[in-house]
PDB file of C-alpha atoms in Angstrom:
ATOM      1  CA  MET A   1       0.000   0.000   0.000  1.00  0.00           C
ATOM      2  CA  LYS A   2       1.478   3.304  -1.099  1.00  0.00           C
ATOM      3  CA  LEU A   3       1.194   6.346   1.157  1.00  0.00           C
ATOM      4  CA  PHE A   4       1.669   9.909  -0.072  1.00  0.00           C
ATOM      5  CA  TYR A   5       3.273  12.967   1.499  1.00  0.00           C
ATOM      6  CA  LYS A   6       0.678  15.248   3.060  1.00  0.00           C
ATOM      7  CA  GLU A   7       2.384  17.933   5.172  1.00  0.00           C
ATOM      8  CA  ASP A   8       5.119  18.869   7.617  1.00  0.00           C
ATOM      9  CA  ILE A   9       4.081  18.365  11.233  1.00  0.00           C
ATOM     10  CA  THR A  10       5.396  19.262  14.707  1.00  0.00           C
ATOM     11  CA  ASP A  11       4.378  17.300  17.787  1.00  0.00           C
ATOM     12  CA  VAL A  12       3.910  18.615  21.323  1.00  0.00           C
ATOM     13  CA  ALA A  13       7.600  18.064  22.086  1.00  0.00           C
ATOM     14  CA  LYS A  14       8.522  20.224  19.051  1.00  0.00           C
ATOM     15  CA  LEU A  15       9.806  17.192  17.187  1.00  0.00           C
ATOM     16  CA  GLN A  16       9.395  17.843  13.470  1.00  0.00           C
ATOM     17  CA  GLY A  17       8.491  15.284  10.856  1.00  0.00           C
ATOM     18  CA  TYR A  18       6.704  14.471   7.613  1.00  0.00           C
ATOM     19  CA  ARG A  19       3.169  13.130   7.493  1.00  0.00           C
ATOM     20  CA  PHE A  20       2.279  10.472   4.925  1.00  0.00           C
ATOM     21  CA  TRP A  21      -1.289   9.311   4.436  1.00  0.00           C
ATOM     22  CA  GLY A  22      -3.580   7.183   2.373  1.00  0.00           C
ATOM     23  CA  SER A  23      -4.910   9.605  -0.229  1.00  0.00           C
ATOM     24  CA  ASN A  24      -7.497   9.147  -2.959  1.00  0.00           C
ATOM     25  CA  HIS A  25      -4.703   7.639  -5.080  1.00  0.00           C
ATOM     26  CA  THR A  26      -3.768   4.887  -2.610  1.00  0.00           C
ATOM     27  CA  PHE A  27      -6.660   2.571  -3.510  1.00  0.00           C
ATOM     28  CA  ALA A  28      -7.431   4.098  -6.898  1.00  0.00           C
ATOM     29  CA  ASN A  29      -7.948   1.614  -9.713  1.00  0.00           C
ATOM     30  CA  GLY A  30      -5.979   1.541 -12.952  1.00  0.00           C
ATOM     31  CA  SER A  31      -8.441   3.800 -14.759  1.00  0.00           C
ATOM     32  CA  VAL A  32      -7.569   6.623 -12.356  1.00  0.00           C
ATOM     33  CA  VAL A  33      -3.904   6.004 -11.530  1.00  0.00           C
ATOM     34  CA  SER A  34      -1.658   4.302 -14.053  1.00  0.00           C
ATOM     35  CA  GLY A  35       0.141   1.368 -12.459  1.00  0.00           C
ATOM     36  CA  ASN A  36      -2.681   0.399 -10.116  1.00  0.00           C
ATOM     37  CA  GLU A  37      -3.966  -2.255 -12.495  1.00  0.00           C
ATOM     38  CA  CYS A  38      -2.598  -4.809 -10.028  1.00  0.00           C
ATOM     39  CA  TYR A  39      -5.607  -4.050  -7.829  1.00  0.00           C
ATOM     40  CA  CYS A  40      -7.858  -5.578 -10.460  1.00  0.00           C
ATOM     41  CA  VAL A  41      -8.760  -9.267 -10.144  1.00  0.00           C
ATOM     42  CA  LYS A  42      -9.621 -11.326 -13.224  1.00  0.00           C
ATOM     43  CA  HIS A  43      -9.648  -8.133 -15.315  1.00  0.00           C
ATOM     44  CA  THR A  44     -12.366  -6.673 -13.073  1.00  0.00           C
ATOM     45  CA  CYS A  45     -11.522  -3.441 -11.275  1.00  0.00           C
ATOM     46  CA  ALA A  46     -13.294  -2.346  -8.119  1.00  0.00           C
ATOM     47  CA  PRO A  47     -14.409   1.282  -7.762  1.00  0.00           C
ATOM     48  CA  THR A  48     -11.746   3.732  -6.654  1.00  0.00           C
ATOM     49  CA  GLY A  49     -11.254   3.471  -2.911  1.00  0.00           C
ATOM     50  CA  LEU A  50     -11.517  -0.316  -2.734  1.00  0.00           C
ATOM     51  CA  VAL A  51      -8.968  -3.118  -2.968  1.00  0.00           C
ATOM     52  CA  ASN A  52     -10.257  -6.485  -4.128  1.00  0.00           C
ATOM     53  CA  ALA A  53      -9.199  -9.118  -1.583  1.00  0.00           C
ATOM     54  CA  GLU A  54     -10.966 -12.085  -3.210  1.00  0.00           C
ATOM     55  CA  SER A  55      -7.721 -13.826  -4.078  1.00  0.00           C
ATOM     56  CA  CYS A  56      -6.582 -13.524  -0.436  1.00  0.00           C
ATOM     57  CA  ARG A  57      -9.878 -14.776   1.032  1.00  0.00           C
ATOM     58  CA  MET A  58     -10.482 -17.890  -1.068  1.00  0.00           C
ATOM     59  CA  GLY A  59     -12.891 -16.165  -3.429  1.00  0.00           C
ATOM     60  CA  ALA A  60     -15.010 -14.420  -0.807  1.00  0.00           C
ATOM     61  CA  PRO A  61     -16.265 -11.034  -2.097  1.00  0.00           C
ATOM     62  CA  ALA A  62     -14.167  -9.072   0.402  1.00  0.00           C
ATOM     63  CA  PHE A  63     -12.892  -5.585  -0.289  1.00  0.00           C
ATOM     64  CA  VAL A  64     -10.634  -3.318   1.763  1.00  0.00           C
ATOM     65  CA  SER A  65     -11.061   0.444   2.039  1.00  0.00           C
ATOM     66  CA  PHE A  66     -10.466   3.262   4.455  1.00  0.00           C
ATOM     67  CA  PRO A  67     -13.152   3.629   7.162  1.00  0.00           C
ATOM     68  CA  HIS A  68     -16.460   5.140   6.053  1.00  0.00           C
ATOM     69  CA  PHE A  69     -15.175   5.009   2.452  1.00  0.00           C
ATOM     70  CA  LEU A  70     -12.874   7.971   3.073  1.00  0.00           C
ATOM     71  CA  ASN A  71     -11.204   9.193  -0.164  1.00  0.00           C
ATOM     72  CA  ALA A  72     -13.278   6.723  -2.175  1.00  0.00           C
ATOM     73  CA  ASP A  73     -15.642   7.075  -5.104  1.00  0.00           C
ATOM     74  CA  PRO A  74     -18.825   8.872  -3.905  1.00  0.00           C
ATOM     75  CA  PHE A  75     -20.753   6.067  -5.591  1.00  0.00           C
ATOM     76  CA  LEU A  76     -19.880   3.846  -2.622  1.00  0.00           C
ATOM     77  CA  LEU A  77     -21.508   6.220  -0.150  1.00  0.00           C
ATOM     78  CA  ASP A  78     -24.702   6.331  -2.200  1.00  0.00           C
ATOM     79  CA  GLY A  79     -25.279   2.613  -1.700  1.00  0.00           C
ATOM     80  CA  VAL A  80     -25.450   2.654   2.119  1.00  0.00           C
ATOM     81  CA  SER A  81     -26.621   5.015   4.827  1.00  0.00           C
ATOM     82  CA  GLY A  82     -25.114   6.068   8.135  1.00  0.00           C
ATOM     83  CA  LEU A  83     -21.590   6.759   6.917  1.00  0.00           C
ATOM     84  CA  ASP A  84     -19.791  10.026   7.615  1.00  0.00           C
ATOM     85  CA  PRO A  85     -16.145   9.994   6.401  1.00  0.00           C
ATOM     86  CA  GLN A  86     -13.962  12.375   8.404  1.00  0.00           C
ATOM     87  CA  GLU A  87     -10.271  12.819   7.749  1.00  0.00           C
ATOM     88  CA  GLY A  88      -9.389  13.298  11.416  1.00  0.00           C
ATOM     89  CA  LYS A  89     -11.111  10.083  12.494  1.00  0.00           C
ATOM     90  CA  HIS A  90     -10.760   7.768   9.523  1.00  0.00           C
ATOM     91  CA  SER A  91      -7.510   8.530   7.684  1.00  0.00           C
ATOM     92  CA  PHE A  92      -4.483   6.220   7.553  1.00  0.00           C
ATOM     93  CA  ILE A  93      -1.404   8.233   8.586  1.00  0.00           C
ATOM     94  CA  ILE A  94       2.248   7.723   9.457  1.00  0.00           C
ATOM     95  CA  ASP A  95       4.447  10.546  10.805  1.00  0.00           C
ATOM     96  CA  ILE A  96       8.175  10.073  10.129  1.00  0.00           C
ATOM     97  CA  VAL A  97      11.273  11.854  11.476  1.00  0.00           C
ATOM     98  CA  PRO A  98      13.057  12.417   8.128  1.00  0.00           C
ATOM     99  CA  GLU A  99      16.594  12.564   9.542  1.00  0.00           C
ATOM    100  CA  LEU A 100      16.206   9.189  11.241  1.00  0.00           C
ATOM    101  CA  GLY A 101      13.454   7.377   9.359  1.00  0.00           C
ATOM    102  CA  VAL A 102      11.792   6.693  12.718  1.00  0.00           C
ATOM    103  CA  PRO A 103       7.984   6.797  13.003  1.00  0.00           C
ATOM    104  CA  MET A 104       6.629   9.373  15.445  1.00  0.00           C
ATOM    105  CA  LYS A 105       2.995   8.373  15.148  1.00  0.00           C
ATOM    106  CA  VAL A 106       1.050   5.665  13.358  1.00  0.00           C
ATOM    107  CA  ALA A 107      -2.714   5.546  12.894  1.00  0.00           C
ATOM    108  CA  ALA A 108      -3.486   2.516  10.733  1.00  0.00           C
ATOM    109  CA  ARG A 109      -7.198   2.447   9.917  1.00  0.00           C
ATOM    110  CA  LEU A 110      -8.875   0.063   7.471  1.00  0.00           C
ATOM    111  CA  GLN A 111     -12.385  -1.164   6.738  1.00  0.00           C
ATOM    112  CA  ILE A 112     -13.582  -4.586   5.581  1.00  0.00           C
ATOM    113  CA  ASN A 113     -16.478  -4.614   3.105  1.00  0.00           C
ATOM    114  CA  LEU A 114     -18.511  -7.320   1.412  1.00  0.00           C
ATOM    115  CA  ARG A 115     -20.029  -6.979  -2.006  1.00  0.00           C
ATOM    116  CA  VAL A 116     -23.736  -7.859  -2.015  1.00  0.00           C
ATOM    117  CA  LEU A 117     -25.223  -9.008  -5.322  1.00  0.00           C
ATOM    118  CA  PRO A 118     -28.642 -10.281  -6.391  1.00  0.00           C
ATOM    119  CA  TYR A 119     -28.536 -14.072  -6.334  1.00  0.00           C
ATOM    120  CA  PRO A 120     -28.706 -15.306  -9.950  1.00  0.00           C
ATOM    121  CA  GLN A 121     -31.502 -17.544 -11.107  1.00  0.00           C
ATOM    122  CA  HIS A 122     -30.469 -20.926 -12.460  1.00  0.00           C
ATOM    123  CA  GLY A 123     -32.398 -23.630 -14.212  1.00  0.00           C
ATOM    124  CA  LYS A 124     -35.698 -23.713 -16.040  1.00  0.00           C
ATOM    125  CA  PHE A 125     -37.769 -23.685 -12.842  1.00  0.00           C
ATOM    126  CA  HIS A 126     -35.459 -21.384 -10.848  1.00  0.00           C
ATOM    127  CA  ILE A 127     -34.960 -24.096  -8.265  1.00  0.00           C
ATOM    128  CA  ASP A 128     -31.698 -22.466  -7.105  1.00  0.00           C
ATOM    129  CA  GLU A 129     -33.242 -19.054  -6.550  1.00  0.00           C
ATOM    130  CA  ILE A 130     -33.032 -17.583  -3.050  1.00  0.00           C
ATOM    131  CA  ASP A 131     -36.037 -15.324  -2.672  1.00  0.00           C
ATOM    132  CA  ILE A 132     -34.562 -13.154   0.058  1.00  0.00           C
ATOM    133  CA  LEU A 133     -31.584 -12.276  -2.143  1.00  0.00           C
ATOM    134  CA  LYS A 134     -33.160 -11.968  -5.559  1.00  0.00           C
ATOM    135  CA  SER A 135     -33.887  -8.222  -5.260  1.00  0.00           C
ATOM    136  CA  VAL A 136     -30.960  -6.954  -3.220  1.00  0.00           C
ATOM    137  CA  PRO A 137     -29.015  -4.075  -4.796  1.00  0.00           C
ATOM    138  CA  ASP A 138     -25.438  -4.342  -5.980  1.00  0.00           C
ATOM    139  CA  VAL A 139     -23.622  -2.597  -3.121  1.00  0.00           C
ATOM    140  CA  TYR A 140     -20.396  -2.759  -1.134  1.00  0.00           C
ATOM    141  CA  LEU A 141     -21.539  -3.268   2.434  1.00  0.00           C
ATOM    142  CA  PRO A 142     -19.214  -2.167   5.275  1.00  0.00           C
ATOM    143  CA  MET A 143     -18.839  -4.934   7.851  1.00  0.00           C
ATOM    144  CA  LEU A 144     -16.324  -3.486  10.297  1.00  0.00           C
ATOM    145  CA  TRP A 145     -13.429  -1.101  10.543  1.00  0.00           C
ATOM    146  CA  PHE A 146     -10.481  -1.083  12.913  1.00  0.00           C
ATOM    147  CA  GLU A 147      -7.564   1.104  13.890  1.00  0.00           C
ATOM    148  CA  ILE A 148      -4.110   0.472  15.307  1.00  0.00           C
ATOM    149  CA  LEU A 149      -2.606   3.495  17.049  1.00  0.00           C
ATOM    150  CA  ALA A 150       0.989   4.024  18.172  1.00  0.00           C
ATOM    151  CA  ASP A 151       2.669   7.181  19.431  1.00  0.00           C
ATOM    152  CA  ILE A 152       6.047   7.966  20.968  1.00  0.00           C
ATOM    153  CA  THR A 153       6.212   9.253  24.527  1.00  0.00           C
ATOM    154  CA  GLN A 154       7.398  12.690  25.617  1.00  0.00           C
ATOM    155  CA  ASP A 155      10.703  11.221  26.823  1.00  0.00           C
ATOM    156  CA  GLN A 156      11.282   9.431  23.536  1.00  0.00           C
ATOM    157  CA  ALA A 157      10.455  12.598  21.592  1.00  0.00           C
ATOM    158  CA  GLY A 158      12.992  14.527  23.675  1.00  0.00           C
ATOM    159  CA  GLN A 159      15.680  11.908  23.003  1.00  0.00           C
ATOM    160  CA  LEU A 160      14.955  11.982  19.276  1.00  0.00           C
ATOM    161  CA  ASN A 161      15.098  15.783  19.313  1.00  0.00           C
ATOM    162  CA  THR A 162      18.540  15.606  20.889  1.00  0.00           C
ATOM    163  CA  LEU A 163      19.733  13.072  18.332  1.00  0.00           C
ATOM    164  CA  VAL A 164      18.424  15.194  15.443  1.00  0.00           C
ATOM    165  CA  TYR A 165      20.183  18.233  16.891  1.00  0.00           C
ATOM    166  CA  ILE A 166      23.454  16.306  17.057  1.00  0.00           C
ATOM    167  CA  LEU A 167      23.103  15.168  13.462  1.00  0.00           C
ATOM    168  CA  GLN A 168      22.348  18.702  12.263  1.00  0.00           C
ATOM    169  CA  SER A 169      24.912  20.573  14.392  1.00  0.00           C
ATOM    170  CA  PRO A 170      27.782  21.898  12.197  1.00  0.00           C
ATOM    171  CA  ILE A 171      30.216  22.042  15.139  1.00  0.00           C
ATOM    172  CA  LEU A 172      29.620  18.440  16.121  1.00  0.00           C
ATOM    173  CA  ASN A 173      29.813  17.369  12.507  1.00  0.00           C
ATOM    174  CA  THR A 174      33.173  19.119  12.216  1.00  0.00           C
ATOM    175  CA  ILE A 175      34.433  17.358  15.343  1.00  0.00           C
ATOM    176  CA  ILE A 176      33.246  13.994  14.046  1.00  0.00           C
ATOM    177  CA  TRP A 177      34.966  14.530  10.675  1.00  0.00           C
ATOM    178  CA  CYS A 178      38.175  15.631  12.429  1.00  0.00           C
ATOM    179  CA  VAL A 179      38.140  12.489  14.565  1.00  0.00           C
ATOM    180  CA  LEU A 180      37.554  10.298  11.522  1.00  0.00           C
ATOM    181  CA  LEU A 181      40.331  12.041   9.604  1.00  0.00           C
ATOM    182  CA  SER A 182      42.691  11.656  12.567  1.00  0.00           C
ATOM    183  CA  LEU A 183      41.918   7.955  12.778  1.00  0.00           C
ATOM    184  CA  ALA A 184      42.538   7.585   9.056  1.00  0.00           C
ATOM    185  CA  LEU A 185      45.905   9.377   9.320  1.00  0.00           C
ATOM    186  CA  LEU A 186      46.872   7.308  12.367  1.00  0.00           C
ATOM    187  CA  THR A 187      46.049   4.126  10.487  1.00  0.00           C
ATOM    188  CA  LEU A 188      48.179   5.281   7.548  1.00  0.00           C
ATOM    189  CA  VAL A 189      51.115   6.057   9.843  1.00  0.00           C
ATOM    190  CA  LEU A 190      50.856   2.635  11.503  1.00  0.00           C
ATOM    191  CA  VAL A 191      50.827   0.926   8.116  1.00  0.00           C
ATOM    192  CA  LEU A 192      53.930   2.843   7.022  1.00  0.00           C
ATOM    193  CA  VAL A 193      55.744   2.062  10.281  1.00  0.00           C
ATOM    194  CA  VAL A 194      54.951  -1.648  10.030  1.00  0.00           C
ATOM    195  CA  HIS A 195      56.038  -1.662   6.408  1.00  0.00           C
ATOM    196  CA  TYR A 196      59.296   0.109   7.350  1.00  0.00           C
ATOM    197  CA  TRP A 197      60.157  -2.346  10.147  1.00  0.00           C
ATOM    198  CA  ARG A 198      59.431  -5.338   7.947  1.00  0.00           C
ATOM    199  CA  ASN A 199      61.720  -4.044   5.226  1.00  0.00           C
ATOM    200  CA  ARG A 200      64.409  -3.220   7.790  1.00  0.00           C
ATOM    201  CA  ASN A 201      64.305  -6.689   9.317  1.00  0.00           C
ATOM    202  CA  ARG A 202      64.460  -8.239   5.858  1.00  0.00           C
ATOM    203  CA  TYR A 203      67.512  -6.080   5.049  1.00  0.00           C
ATOM    204  CA  ASN A 204      69.261  -7.073   8.312  1.00  0.00           C
ATOM    205  CA  MET A 205      68.619 -10.765   7.588  1.00  0.00           C
ATOM    206  CA  VAL A 206      70.170 -10.415   4.135  1.00  0.00           C
ATOM    207  CA  ASN A 207      73.278  -8.683   5.536  1.00  0.00           C
ATOM    208  CA  SER A 208      73.708 -11.320   8.261  1.00  0.00           C
ATOM    209  CA  THR A 209      73.665 -14.149   5.710  1.00  0.00           C
ATOM    210  CA  GLN A 210      76.349 -12.459   3.653  1.00  0.00           C
TER     211      GLN A 210
END
């Protein structure tokens, strides 16, 4: 699932990061976003905002979306009542500290839907017809939605702030580069000294044999 950059954010501990979220392109089908044809199953594409999970659920007509069909085709909302998509309550977001690649906050929210279809009539006498299902509309029916929330603590945010400051500080960066350069020069000197002593010992051995 691809998330898209939304905005820069700052948490209560003044830790800055980037917010990525599930936009209207995340579950868009191939007719809307080129490259999303992989969401289609058996050359049939679900409306934008849904991912066909039939192949993962042994053929069951299951579809995944954001809660309350957030960022989905308005057609999906027309088929059911009682839904009220709100970005603050139903969006899928991840906040990342860009310097570290560490998540600050995660709000993973998804909804499971079933597609309801009129039951087809088979046979000359319609003996396979199920009366209760013969007139149902073709809709995507929300069954449940869930969220998984994770957030760093104030202490953790303070520690990350300190680490970001260290990484961005020009003075500390200069010190670190000086230390690394000194270590490199020391290593070079040691190599030259070892090489010199080996050659000297080899020369002494040659002279002693003569």
